[in-house]
């Protein structure tokens, strides 16, 4: 990763404006000269169009990860300006810089340029290479933040990926590694991404803020993604879960299980929640506990919910009984929302549909999350794919929860050209 001064940004701007006509020749459609303000507005508009012909240009730090991942898959360069430019502490954060370093490790030939203040990023993606990598994730975000990006990229590498990630495995803001293992891996198998080497192992557990956790993610490569028709989620047949605790009393796990079962046993008898208490070197550097619950349907779909304890020294502590009860209620809400994919994995499922073979894919989802809506806009920008969205209202007597959304698209026929021929 190369970090340059503001010269790169200035050079690019000079290049763009040199392609525009001089200010004196700006006239409107009737031949009258434009005011200075309108000239500048027209220049900015043309500048965006010229930038779009060479790549994509965005403003602000929102959805930073989405843009870099889709840029890497599509091969389109991207420029992001005004990253927290009006903030007291402008520029990219440490956890975003850590994500850029991770992308640099799994690709070959990427070009990354950041200006001196960190408010402008230029990213030209290289080829996805894969192989065996190790990465120390920034402790501001959990490993799940980085793992979600890798899950989108891993099937399209040149060689099978084996990634060892260290940092925070469980925190309240990002999907935990337990959730990703229980829901994302079965979802990706629906799209034909499977094999002996497809696994996610938690070697050490590390709670926020100290971290100290370690996970190993291995994924085989695939040439193409098969289209799917997931239009019926089916009824819930069983609930499974993991109650984990580190550097606290082992009884914490049992107390969480007891309170969660108190809520869920009213609806279904087939419930099994494992307790996972890690000790010593594998327990990380901070105390904490949490619960991950997954409901499996008759059609093999997975809906999930999770909660983690408040990180040490941040906010009010939470009782394990309250945590178990609240997490069970979150799962019930997720079941009410319904669909074949839960709300935390909607964007991954839609991406795999987009990258599928040139055939129709259909997927029934619950209400779209704001993150997913923005992801659909980015898919349109990078792949020129738009989804047909139909609202499905369940009948009164069916008792199938809230309104659903049926997403339909034709895949771009994405083929993994990086894959080694054997």
GROMACS .gro file of N, CA and C in nm, residues 38-186:
model
  447
   38UNK      N    1  -2.280   2.903  -1.216
   38UNK     CA    2  -2.327   2.797  -1.305
   38UNK      C    3  -2.211   2.731  -1.379
   39UNK      N    4  -2.110   2.812  -1.412
   39UNK     CA    5  -1.991   2.754  -1.477
   39UNK      C    6  -1.926   2.650  -1.387
   40UNK      N    7  -1.912   2.687  -1.257
   40UNK     CA    8  -1.849   2.594  -1.162
   40UNK      C    9  -1.934   2.468  -1.145
   41UNK      N   10  -2.068   2.486  -1.140
   41UNK     CA   11  -2.158   2.370  -1.125
   41UNK      C   12  -2.146   2.278  -1.245
   42UNK      N   13  -2.143   2.338  -1.368
   42UNK     CA   14  -2.130   2.259  -1.490
   42UNK      C   15  -1.995   2.187  -1.491
   43UNK      N   16  -1.891   2.254  -1.443
   43UNK     CA   17  -1.757   2.192  -1.439
   43UNK      C   18  -1.756   2.072  -1.346
   44UNK      N   19  -1.821   2.090  -1.228
   44UNK     CA   20  -1.825   1.978  -1.133
   44UNK      C   21  -1.900   1.860  -1.193
   45UNK      N   22  -2.011   1.888  -1.263
   45UNK     CA   23  -2.093   1.782  -1.324
   45UNK      C   24  -2.012   1.707  -1.430
   46UNK      N   25  -1.945   1.782  -1.519
   46UNK     CA   26  -1.864   1.719  -1.623
   46UNK      C   27  -1.747   1.642  -1.564
   47UNK      N   28  -1.693   1.695  -1.455
   47UNK     CA   29  -1.582   1.628  -1.387
   47UNK      C   30  -1.625   1.491  -1.339
   48UNK      N   31  -1.749   1.483  -1.284
   48UNK     CA   32  -1.801   1.354  -1.236
   48UNK      C   33  -1.819   1.258  -1.352
   49UNK      N   34  -1.870   1.308  -1.467
   49UNK     CA   35  -1.892   1.221  -1.583
   49UNK      C   36  -1.758   1.166  -1.634
   50UNK      N   37  -1.657   1.255  -1.643
   50UNK     CA   38  -1.526   1.211  -1.690
   50UNK      C   39  -1.467   1.108  -1.594
   51UNK      N   40  -1.484   1.133  -1.464
   51UNK     CA   41  -1.434   1.037  -1.366
   51UNK      C   42  -1.506   0.904  -1.383
   52UNK      N   43  -1.639   0.909  -1.411
   52UNK     CA   44  -1.717   0.787  -1.424
   52UNK      C   45  -1.671   0.704  -1.543
   53UNK      N   46  -1.621   0.771  -1.649
   53UNK     CA   47  -1.576   0.695  -1.765
   53UNK      C   48  -1.448   0.617  -1.735
   54UNK      N   49  -1.372   0.660  -1.635
   54UNK     CA   50  -1.249   0.590  -1.598
   54UNK      C   51  -1.269   0.501  -1.476
   55UNK      N   52  -1.373   0.520  -1.404
   55UNK     CA   53  -1.398   0.446  -1.280
   55UNK      C   54  -1.519   0.508  -1.212
   56UNK      N   55  -1.530   0.485  -1.084
   56UNK     CA   56  -1.646   0.538  -1.011
   56UNK      C   57  -1.598   0.634  -0.903
   57UNK      N   58  -1.676   0.738  -0.879
   57UNK     CA   59  -1.639   0.837  -0.779
   57UNK      C   60  -1.750   0.851  -0.676
   58UNK      N   61  -1.713   0.851  -0.548
   58UNK     CA   62  -1.811   0.862  -0.440
   58UNK      C   63  -1.766   0.968  -0.340
   59UNK      N   64  -1.862   1.014  -0.260
   59UNK     CA   65  -1.834   1.113  -0.155
   59UNK      C   66  -1.866   1.053  -0.020
   60UNK      N   67  -1.781   1.076   0.079
   60UNK     CA   68  -1.812   1.037   0.216
   60UNK      C   69  -1.763   0.898   0.252
   61UNK      N   70  -1.770   0.869   0.383
   61UNK     CA   71  -1.713   0.744   0.435
   61UNK      C   72  -1.816   0.632   0.447
   62UNK      N   73  -1.945   0.662   0.424
   62UNK     CA   74  -2.047   0.560   0.438
   62UNK      C   75  -2.029   0.447   0.337
   63UNK      N   76  -2.056   0.324   0.380
   63UNK     CA   77  -2.052   0.205   0.293
   63UNK      C   78  -1.915   0.188   0.226
   64UNK      N   79  -1.811   0.223   0.300
   64UNK     CA   80  -1.673   0.216   0.253
   64UNK      C   81  -1.638   0.073   0.210
   65UNK      N   82  -1.677  -0.024   0.294
   65UNK     CA   83  -1.642  -0.165   0.269
   65UNK      C   84  -1.714  -0.217   0.144
   66UNK      N   85  -1.842  -0.182   0.129
   66UNK     CA   86  -1.918  -0.224   0.010
   66UNK      C   87  -1.847  -0.180  -0.117
   67UNK      N   88  -1.804  -0.055  -0.120
   67UNK     CA   89  -1.745   0.001  -0.242
   67UNK      C   90  -1.614  -0.068  -0.277
   68UNK      N   91  -1.531  -0.094  -0.176
   68UNK     CA   92  -1.401  -0.158  -0.205
   68UNK      C   93  -1.419  -0.303  -0.249
   69UNK      N   94  -1.513  -0.376  -0.186
   69UNK     CA   95  -1.535  -0.517  -0.222
   69UNK      C   96  -1.589  -0.527  -0.364
   70UNK      N   97  -1.690  -0.446  -0.397
   70UNK     CA   98  -1.748  -0.451  -0.532
   70UNK      C   99  -1.649  -0.401  -0.637
   71UNK      N  100  -1.565  -0.306  -0.600
   71UNK     CA  101  -1.460  -0.260  -0.691
   71UNK      C  102  -1.363  -0.374  -0.722
   72UNK      N  103  -1.327  -0.451  -0.618
   72UNK     CA  104  -1.233  -0.562  -0.636
   72UNK      C  105  -1.294  -0.671  -0.726
   73UNK      N  106  -1.422  -0.701  -0.707
   73UNK     CA  107  -1.487  -0.806  -0.787
   73UNK      C  108  -1.509  -0.762  -0.931
   74UNK      N  109  -1.547  -0.634  -0.950
   74UNK     CA  110  -1.579  -0.588  -1.085
   74UNK      C  111  -1.455  -0.542  -1.163
   75UNK      N  112  -1.346  -0.514  -1.090
   75UNK     CA  113  -1.224  -0.466  -1.155
   75UNK      C  114  -1.229  -0.317  -1.188
   76UNK      N  115  -1.333  -0.247  -1.141
   76UNK     CA  116  -1.345  -0.104  -1.168
   76UNK      C  117  -1.277  -0.023  -1.059
   77UNK      N  118  -1.194   0.072  -1.100
   77UNK     CA  119  -1.127   0.156  -1.000
   77UNK      C  120  -1.229   0.250  -0.936
   78UNK      N  121  -1.199   0.291  -0.815
   78UNK     CA  122  -1.292   0.376  -0.742
   78UNK      C  123  -1.214   0.486  -0.669
   79UNK      N  124  -1.277   0.605  -0.666
   79UNK     CA  125  -1.217   0.716  -0.593
   79UNK      C  126  -1.319   0.767  -0.492
   80UNK      N  127  -1.281   0.774  -0.367
   80UNK     CA  128  -1.371   0.820  -0.261
   80UNK      C  129  -1.314   0.950  -0.205
   81UNK      N  130  -1.395   1.056  -0.213
   81UNK     CA  131  -1.350   1.188  -0.166
   81UNK      C  132  -1.421   1.226  -0.037
   82UNK      N  133  -1.375   1.332   0.024
   82UNK     CA  134  -1.440   1.392   0.143
   82UNK      C  135  -1.470   1.289   0.252
   83UNK      N  136  -1.371   1.205   0.283
   83UNK     CA  137  -1.388   1.106   0.389
   83UNK      C  138  -1.375   1.178   0.523
   84UNK      N  139  -1.489   1.201   0.588
   84UNK     CA  140  -1.495   1.275   0.716
   84UNK      C  141  -1.419   1.408   0.706
   85UNK      N  142  -1.433   1.478   0.595
   85UNK     CA  143  -1.354   1.600   0.574
   85UNK      C  144  -1.392   1.712   0.670
   86UNK      N  145  -1.515   1.710   0.725
   86UNK     CA  146  -1.558   1.815   0.817
   86UNK      C  147  -1.551   1.770   0.962
   87UNK      N  148  -1.495   1.652   0.986
   87UNK     CA  149  -1.484   1.598   1.122
   87UNK      C  150  -1.366   1.661   1.194
   88UNK      N  151  -1.369   1.658   1.327
   88UNK     CA  152  -1.254   1.708   1.405
   88UNK      C  153  -1.130   1.623   1.378
   89UNK      N  154  -1.154   1.494   1.351
   89UNK     CA  155  -1.044   1.402   1.320
   89UNK      C  156  -1.068   1.348   1.178
   90UNK      N  157  -1.027   1.424   1.074
   90UNK     CA  158  -1.064   1.387   0.936
   90UNK      C  159  -0.988   1.265   0.885
   91UNK      N  160  -1.040   1.207   0.777
   91UNK     CA  161  -0.970   1.097   0.710
   91UNK      C  162  -1.019   0.960   0.751
   92UNK      N  163  -0.956   0.857   0.692
   92UNK     CA  164  -0.998   0.720   0.720
   92UNK      C  165  -0.955   0.679   0.861
   93UNK      N  166  -1.033   0.593   0.922
   93UNK     CA  167  -1.003   0.542   1.056
   93UNK      C  168  -0.907   0.424   1.048
   94UNK      N  169  -0.853   0.387   1.164
   94UNK     CA  170  -0.756   0.276   1.169
   94UNK      C  171  -0.817   0.145   1.120
   95UNK      N  172  -0.946   0.120   1.154
   95UNK     CA  173  -1.005  -0.006   1.113
   95UNK      C  174  -1.027  -0.011   0.961
   96UNK      N  175  -1.049   0.106   0.899
   96UNK     CA  176  -1.064   0.111   0.752
   96UNK      C  177  -0.928   0.090   0.685
   97UNK      N  178  -0.823   0.147   0.745
   97UNK     CA  179  -0.687   0.125   0.691
   97UNK      C  180  -0.650  -0.023   0.702
   98UNK      N  181  -0.694  -0.088   0.811
   98UNK     CA  182  -0.667  -0.230   0.830
   98UNK      C  183  -0.738  -0.312   0.723
   99UNK      N  184  -0.861  -0.273   0.686
   99UNK     CA  185  -0.934  -0.342   0.578
   99UNK      C  186  -0.861  -0.327   0.445
  100UNK      N  187  -0.809  -0.207   0.419
  100UNK     CA  188  -0.734  -0.184   0.295
  100UNK      C  189  -0.611  -0.274   0.290
  101UNK      N  190  -0.542  -0.287   0.405
  101UNK     CA  191  -0.424  -0.375   0.410
  101UNK      C  192  -0.462  -0.520   0.384
  102UNK      N  193  -0.578  -0.561   0.437
  102UNK     CA  194  -0.624  -0.698   0.415
  102UNK      C  195  -0.653  -0.722   0.266
  103UNK      N  196  -0.720  -0.627   0.201
  103UNK     CA  197  -0.747  -0.640   0.057
  103UNK      C  198  -0.618  -0.643  -0.023
  104UNK      N  199  -0.519  -0.568   0.023
  104UNK     CA  200  -0.389  -0.567  -0.043
  104UNK      C  201  -0.321  -0.704  -0.033
  105UNK      N  202  -0.343  -0.773   0.081
  105UNK     CA  203  -0.282  -0.905   0.101
  105UNK      C  204  -0.344  -1.013   0.012
  106UNK      N  205  -0.477  -1.005  -0.009
  106UNK     CA  206  -0.543  -1.111  -0.087
  106UNK      C  207  -0.543  -1.082  -0.238
  107UNK      N  208  -0.496  -0.964  -0.279
  107UNK     CA  209  -0.489  -0.932  -0.422
  107UNK      C  210  -0.344  -0.915  -0.465
  108UNK      N  211  -0.326  -0.917  -0.596
  108UNK     CA  212  -0.193  -0.902  -0.653
  108UNK      C  213  -0.196  -0.787  -0.753
  109UNK      N  214  -0.123  -0.682  -0.724
  109UNK     CA  215  -0.116  -0.569  -0.819
  109UNK      C  216  -0.214  -0.457  -0.791
  110UNK      N  217  -0.271  -0.454  -0.669
  110UNK     CA  218  -0.362  -0.344  -0.635
  110UNK      C  219  -0.283  -0.214  -0.619
  111UNK      N  220  -0.347  -0.104  -0.658
  111UNK     CA  221  -0.283   0.028  -0.642
  111UNK      C  222  -0.371   0.112  -0.551
  112UNK      N  223  -0.316   0.151  -0.438
  112UNK     CA  224  -0.392   0.226  -0.338
  112UNK      C  225  -0.320   0.357  -0.310
  113UNK      N  226  -0.389   0.467  -0.325
  113UNK     CA  227  -0.329   0.598  -0.298
  113UNK      C  228  -0.418   0.677  -0.204
  114UNK      N  229  -0.359   0.729  -0.099
  114UNK     CA  230  -0.433   0.807   0.000
  114UNK      C  231  -0.362   0.941   0.015
  115UNK      N  232  -0.439   1.048   0.016
  115UNK     CA  233  -0.373   1.179   0.029
  115UNK      C  234  -0.327   1.203   0.173
  116UNK      N  235  -0.260   1.315   0.194
  116UNK     CA  236  -0.192   1.339   0.321
  116UNK      C  237  -0.288   1.343   0.441
  117UNK      N  238  -0.407   1.400   0.419
  117UNK     CA  239  -0.503   1.410   0.530
  117UNK      C  240  -0.589   1.285   0.543
  118UNK      N  241  -0.581   1.194   0.447
  118UNK     CA  242  -0.660   1.072   0.452
  118UNK      C  243  -0.805   1.091   0.409
  119UNK      N  244  -0.837   1.207   0.348
  119UNK     CA  245  -0.976   1.233   0.309
  119UNK      C  246  -1.008   1.190   0.166
  120UNK      N  247  -0.905   1.154   0.088
  120UNK     CA  248  -0.927   1.106  -0.049
  120UNK      C  249  -0.856   0.973  -0.067
  121UNK      N  250  -0.930   0.873  -0.117
  121UNK     CA  251  -0.874   0.740  -0.141
  121UNK      C  252  -0.895   0.704  -0.287
  122UNK      N  253  -0.788   0.661  -0.352
  122UNK     CA  254  -0.798   0.607  -0.488
  122UNK      C  255  -0.760   0.460  -0.483
  123UNK      N  256  -0.848   0.373  -0.534
  123UNK     CA  257  -0.825   0.228  -0.526
  123UNK      C  258  -0.842   0.165  -0.665
  124UNK      N  259  -0.733   0.109  -0.715
  124UNK     CA  260  -0.739   0.035  -0.841
  124UNK      C  261  -0.712  -0.111  -0.808
  125UNK      N  262  -0.814  -0.198  -0.820
  125UNK     CA  263  -0.798  -0.336  -0.773
  125UNK      C  264  -0.707  -0.419  -0.862
  126UNK      N  265  -0.637  -0.512  -0.800
  126UNK     CA  266  -0.556  -0.608  -0.875
  126UNK      C  267  -0.631  -0.740  -0.888
  127UNK      N  268  -0.560  -0.846  -0.920
  127UNK     CA  269  -0.620  -0.979  -0.932
  127UNK      C  270  -0.633  -1.043  -0.795
  128UNK      N  271  -0.743  -1.112  -0.773
  128UNK     CA  272  -0.763  -1.183  -0.645
  128UNK      C  273  -0.672  -1.306  -0.646
  129UNK      N  274  -0.579  -1.309  -0.551
  129UNK     CA  275  -0.481  -1.419  -0.552
  129UNK      C  276  -0.512  -1.526  -0.448
  130UNK      N  277  -0.540  -1.486  -0.324
  130UNK     CA  278  -0.571  -1.585  -0.220
  130UNK      C  279  -0.446  -1.639  -0.154
  131UNK      N  280  -0.442  -1.773  -0.136
  131UNK     CA  281  -0.329  -1.835  -0.069
  131UNK      C  282  -0.343  -1.827   0.082
  132UNK      N  283  -0.232  -1.844   0.151
  132UNK     CA  284  -0.232  -1.843   0.297
  132UNK      C  285  -0.191  -1.704   0.347
  133UNK      N  286  -0.278  -1.640   0.424
  133UNK     CA  287  -0.248  -1.506   0.475
  133UNK      C  288  -0.276  -1.499   0.626
  134UNK      N  289  -0.209  -1.407   0.692
  134UNK     CA  290  -0.235  -1.378   0.833
  134UNK      C  291  -0.257  -1.228   0.847
  135UNK      N  292  -0.356  -1.192   0.931
  135UNK     CA  293  -0.387  -1.049   0.944
  135UNK      C  294  -0.430  -1.017   1.087
  136UNK      N  295  -0.370  -0.912   1.142
  136UNK     CA  296  -0.411  -0.863   1.275
  136UNK      C  297  -0.515  -0.753   1.255
  137UNK      N  298  -0.641  -0.785   1.285
  137UNK     CA  299  -0.750  -0.690   1.264
  137UNK      C  300  -0.746  -0.581   1.370
  138UNK      N  301  -0.786  -0.462   1.330
  138UNK     CA  302  -0.790  -0.351   1.425
  138UNK      C  303  -0.897  -0.376   1.531
  139UNK      N  304  -0.869  -0.339   1.655
  139UNK     CA  305  -0.959  -0.371   1.766
  139UNK      C  306  -1.082  -0.280   1.773
  140UNK      N  307  -1.087  -0.175   1.689
  140UNK     CA  308  -1.206  -0.089   1.687
  140UNK      C  309  -1.328  -0.163   1.633
  141UNK      N  310  -1.304  -0.262   1.546
  141UNK     CA  311  -1.412  -0.344   1.491
  141UNK      C  312  -1.377  -0.491   1.510
  142UNK      N  313  -1.480  -0.576   1.510
  142UNK     CA  314  -1.453  -0.717   1.534
  142UNK      C  315  -1.409  -0.787   1.405
  143UNK      N  316  -1.364  -0.912   1.420
  143UNK     CA  317  -1.318  -0.990   1.305
  143UNK      C  318  -1.430  -1.006   1.204
  144UNK      N  319  -1.556  -1.008   1.251
  144UNK     CA  320  -1.671  -1.022   1.161
  144UNK      C  321  -1.675  -0.916   1.052
  145UNK      N  322  -1.631  -0.794   1.083
  145UNK     CA  323  -1.629  -0.684   0.986
  145UNK      C  324  -1.539  -0.719   0.868
  146UNK      N  325  -1.423  -0.779   0.898
  146UNK     CA  326  -1.327  -0.816   0.794
  146UNK      C  327  -1.367  -0.946   0.726
  147UNK      N  328  -1.425  -1.037   0.804
  147UNK     CA  329  -1.463  -1.168   0.752
  147UNK      C  330  -1.576  -1.157   0.651
  148UNK      N  331  -1.670  -1.064   0.673
  148UNK     CA  332  -1.779  -1.045   0.578
  148UNK      C  333  -1.725  -1.006   0.440
  149UNK      N  334  -1.622  -0.922   0.437
  149UNK     CA  335  -1.560  -0.884   0.309
  149UNK      C  336  -1.491  -1.004   0.245
  150UNK      N  337  -1.421  -1.084   0.327
  150UNK     CA  338  -1.351  -1.201   0.273
  150UNK      C  339  -1.449  -1.305   0.219
  151UNK      N  340  -1.563  -1.322   0.286
  151UNK     CA  341  -1.663  -1.420   0.241
  151UNK      C  342  -1.714  -1.386   0.101
  152UNK      N  343  -1.724  -1.257   0.070
  152UNK     CA  344  -1.769  -1.216  -0.063
  152UNK      C  345  -1.662  -1.240  -0.170
  153UNK      N  346  -1.535  -1.233  -0.130
  153UNK     CA  347  -1.425  -1.241  -0.227
  153UNK      C  348  -1.366  -1.381  -0.241
  154UNK      N  349  -1.372  -1.460  -0.133
  154UNK     CA  350  -1.297  -1.587  -0.126
  154UNK      C  351  -1.323  -1.685  -0.240
  155UNK      N  352  -1.449  -1.706  -0.286
  155UNK     CA  353  -1.469  -1.807  -0.392
  155UNK      C  354  -1.406  -1.772  -0.526
  156UNK      N  355  -1.363  -1.645  -0.543
  156UNK     CA  356  -1.315  -1.600  -0.674
  156UNK      C  357  -1.164  -1.577  -0.677
  157UNK      N  358  -1.093  -1.641  -0.583
  157UNK     CA  359  -0.947  -1.626  -0.579
  157UNK      C  360  -0.881  -1.716  -0.684
  158UNK      N  361  -0.751  -1.696  -0.704
  158UNK     CA  362  -0.672  -1.782  -0.793
  158UNK      C  363  -0.643  -1.915  -0.725
  159UNK      N  364  -0.606  -1.909  -0.597
  159UNK     CA  365  -0.579  -2.031  -0.519
  159UNK      C  366  -0.668  -2.030  -0.395
  160UNK      N  367  -0.700  -2.150  -0.340
  160UNK     CA  368  -0.787  -2.155  -0.221
  160UNK      C  369  -0.732  -2.068  -0.107
  161UNK      N  370  -0.822  -1.999  -0.040
  161UNK     CA  371  -0.782  -1.905   0.065
  161UNK      C  372  -0.774  -1.974   0.200
  162UNK      N  373  -0.668  -1.945   0.273
  162UNK     CA  374  -0.659  -1.984   0.415
  162UNK      C  375  -0.618  -1.858   0.491
  163UNK      N  376  -0.715  -1.798   0.560
  163UNK     CA  377  -0.691  -1.670   0.628
  163UNK      C  378  -0.695  -1.689   0.778
  164UNK      N  379  -0.589  -1.648   0.845
  164UNK     CA  380  -0.584  -1.647   0.992
  164UNK      C  381  -0.601  -1.503   1.038
  165UNK      N  382  -0.713  -1.477   1.105
  165UNK     CA  383  -0.744  -1.341   1.149
  165UNK      C  384  -0.738  -1.333   1.302
  166UNK      N  385  -0.675  -1.230   1.354
  166UNK     CA  386  -0.663  -1.212   1.500
  166UNK      C  387  -0.726  -1.079   1.540
  167UNK      N  388  -0.789  -1.080   1.659
  167UNK     CA  389  -0.852  -0.957   1.707
  167UNK      C  390  -0.971  -0.987   1.795
  168UNK      N  391  -1.077  -0.907   1.782
  168UNK     CA  392  -1.199  -0.922   1.862
  168UNK      C  393  -1.294  -1.016   1.788
  169UNK      N  394  -1.329  -1.130   1.848
  169UNK     CA  395  -1.420  -1.223   1.782
  169UNK      C  396  -1.566  -1.190   1.808
  170UNK      N  397  -1.596  -1.131   1.923
  170UNK     CA  398  -1.736  -1.103   1.960
  170UNK      C  399  -1.749  -0.962   2.016
  171UNK      N  400  -1.832  -0.882   1.952
  171UNK     CA  401  -1.864  -0.750   2.008
  171UNK      C  402  -2.008  -0.714   1.967
  172UNK      N  403  -2.069  -0.613   2.031
  172UNK     CA  404  -2.211  -0.586   2.005
  172UNK      C  405  -2.241  -0.525   1.868
  173UNK      N  406  -2.142  -0.466   1.800
  173UNK     CA  407  -2.173  -0.389   1.679
  173UNK      C  408  -2.162  -0.467   1.548
  174UNK      N  409  -2.079  -0.570   1.542
  174UNK     CA  410  -2.058  -0.645   1.417
  174UNK      C  411  -2.105  -0.789   1.433
  175UNK      N  412  -2.132  -0.859   1.321
  175UNK     CA  413  -2.166  -1.002   1.331
  175UNK      C  414  -2.050  -1.080   1.392
  176UNK      N  415  -2.081  -1.167   1.486
  176UNK     CA  416  -1.975  -1.245   1.550
  176UNK      C  417  -1.937  -1.362   1.461
  177UNK      N  418  -1.821  -1.421   1.489
  177UNK     CA  419  -1.775  -1.535   1.408
  177UNK      C  420  -1.869  -1.654   1.424
  178UNK      N  421  -1.933  -1.668   1.540
  178UNK     CA  422  -2.028  -1.778   1.562
  178UNK      C  423  -2.147  -1.765   1.467
  179UNK      N  424  -2.199  -1.643   1.455
  179UNK     CA  425  -2.313  -1.618   1.367
  179UNK      C  426  -2.278  -1.648   1.222
  180UNK      N  427  -2.160  -1.603   1.179
  180UNK     CA  428  -2.118  -1.626   1.041
  180UNK      C  429  -2.099  -1.774   1.013
  181UNK      N  430  -2.047  -1.847   1.110
  181UNK     CA  431  -2.025  -1.991   1.092
  181UNK      C  432  -2.158  -2.065   1.079
  182UNK      N  433  -2.257  -2.025   1.161
  182UNK     CA  434  -2.384  -2.098   1.164
  182UNK      C  435  -2.480  -2.060   1.052
  183UNK      N  436  -2.465  -1.941   0.993
  183UNK     CA  437  -2.562  -1.897   0.891
  183UNK      C  438  -2.502  -1.876   0.751
  184UNK      N  439  -2.383  -1.817   0.744
  184UNK     CA  440  -2.328  -1.783   0.612
  184UNK      C  441  -2.278  -1.907   0.538
  185UNK      N  442  -2.210  -1.997   0.608
  185UNK     CA  443  -2.156  -2.115   0.539
  185UNK      C  444  -2.268  -2.199   0.475
  186UNK      N  445  -2.380  -2.229   0.547
  186UNK     CA  446  -2.489  -2.302   0.480
  186UNK      C  447  -2.550  -2.225   0.363
   0.00000   0.00000   0.00000
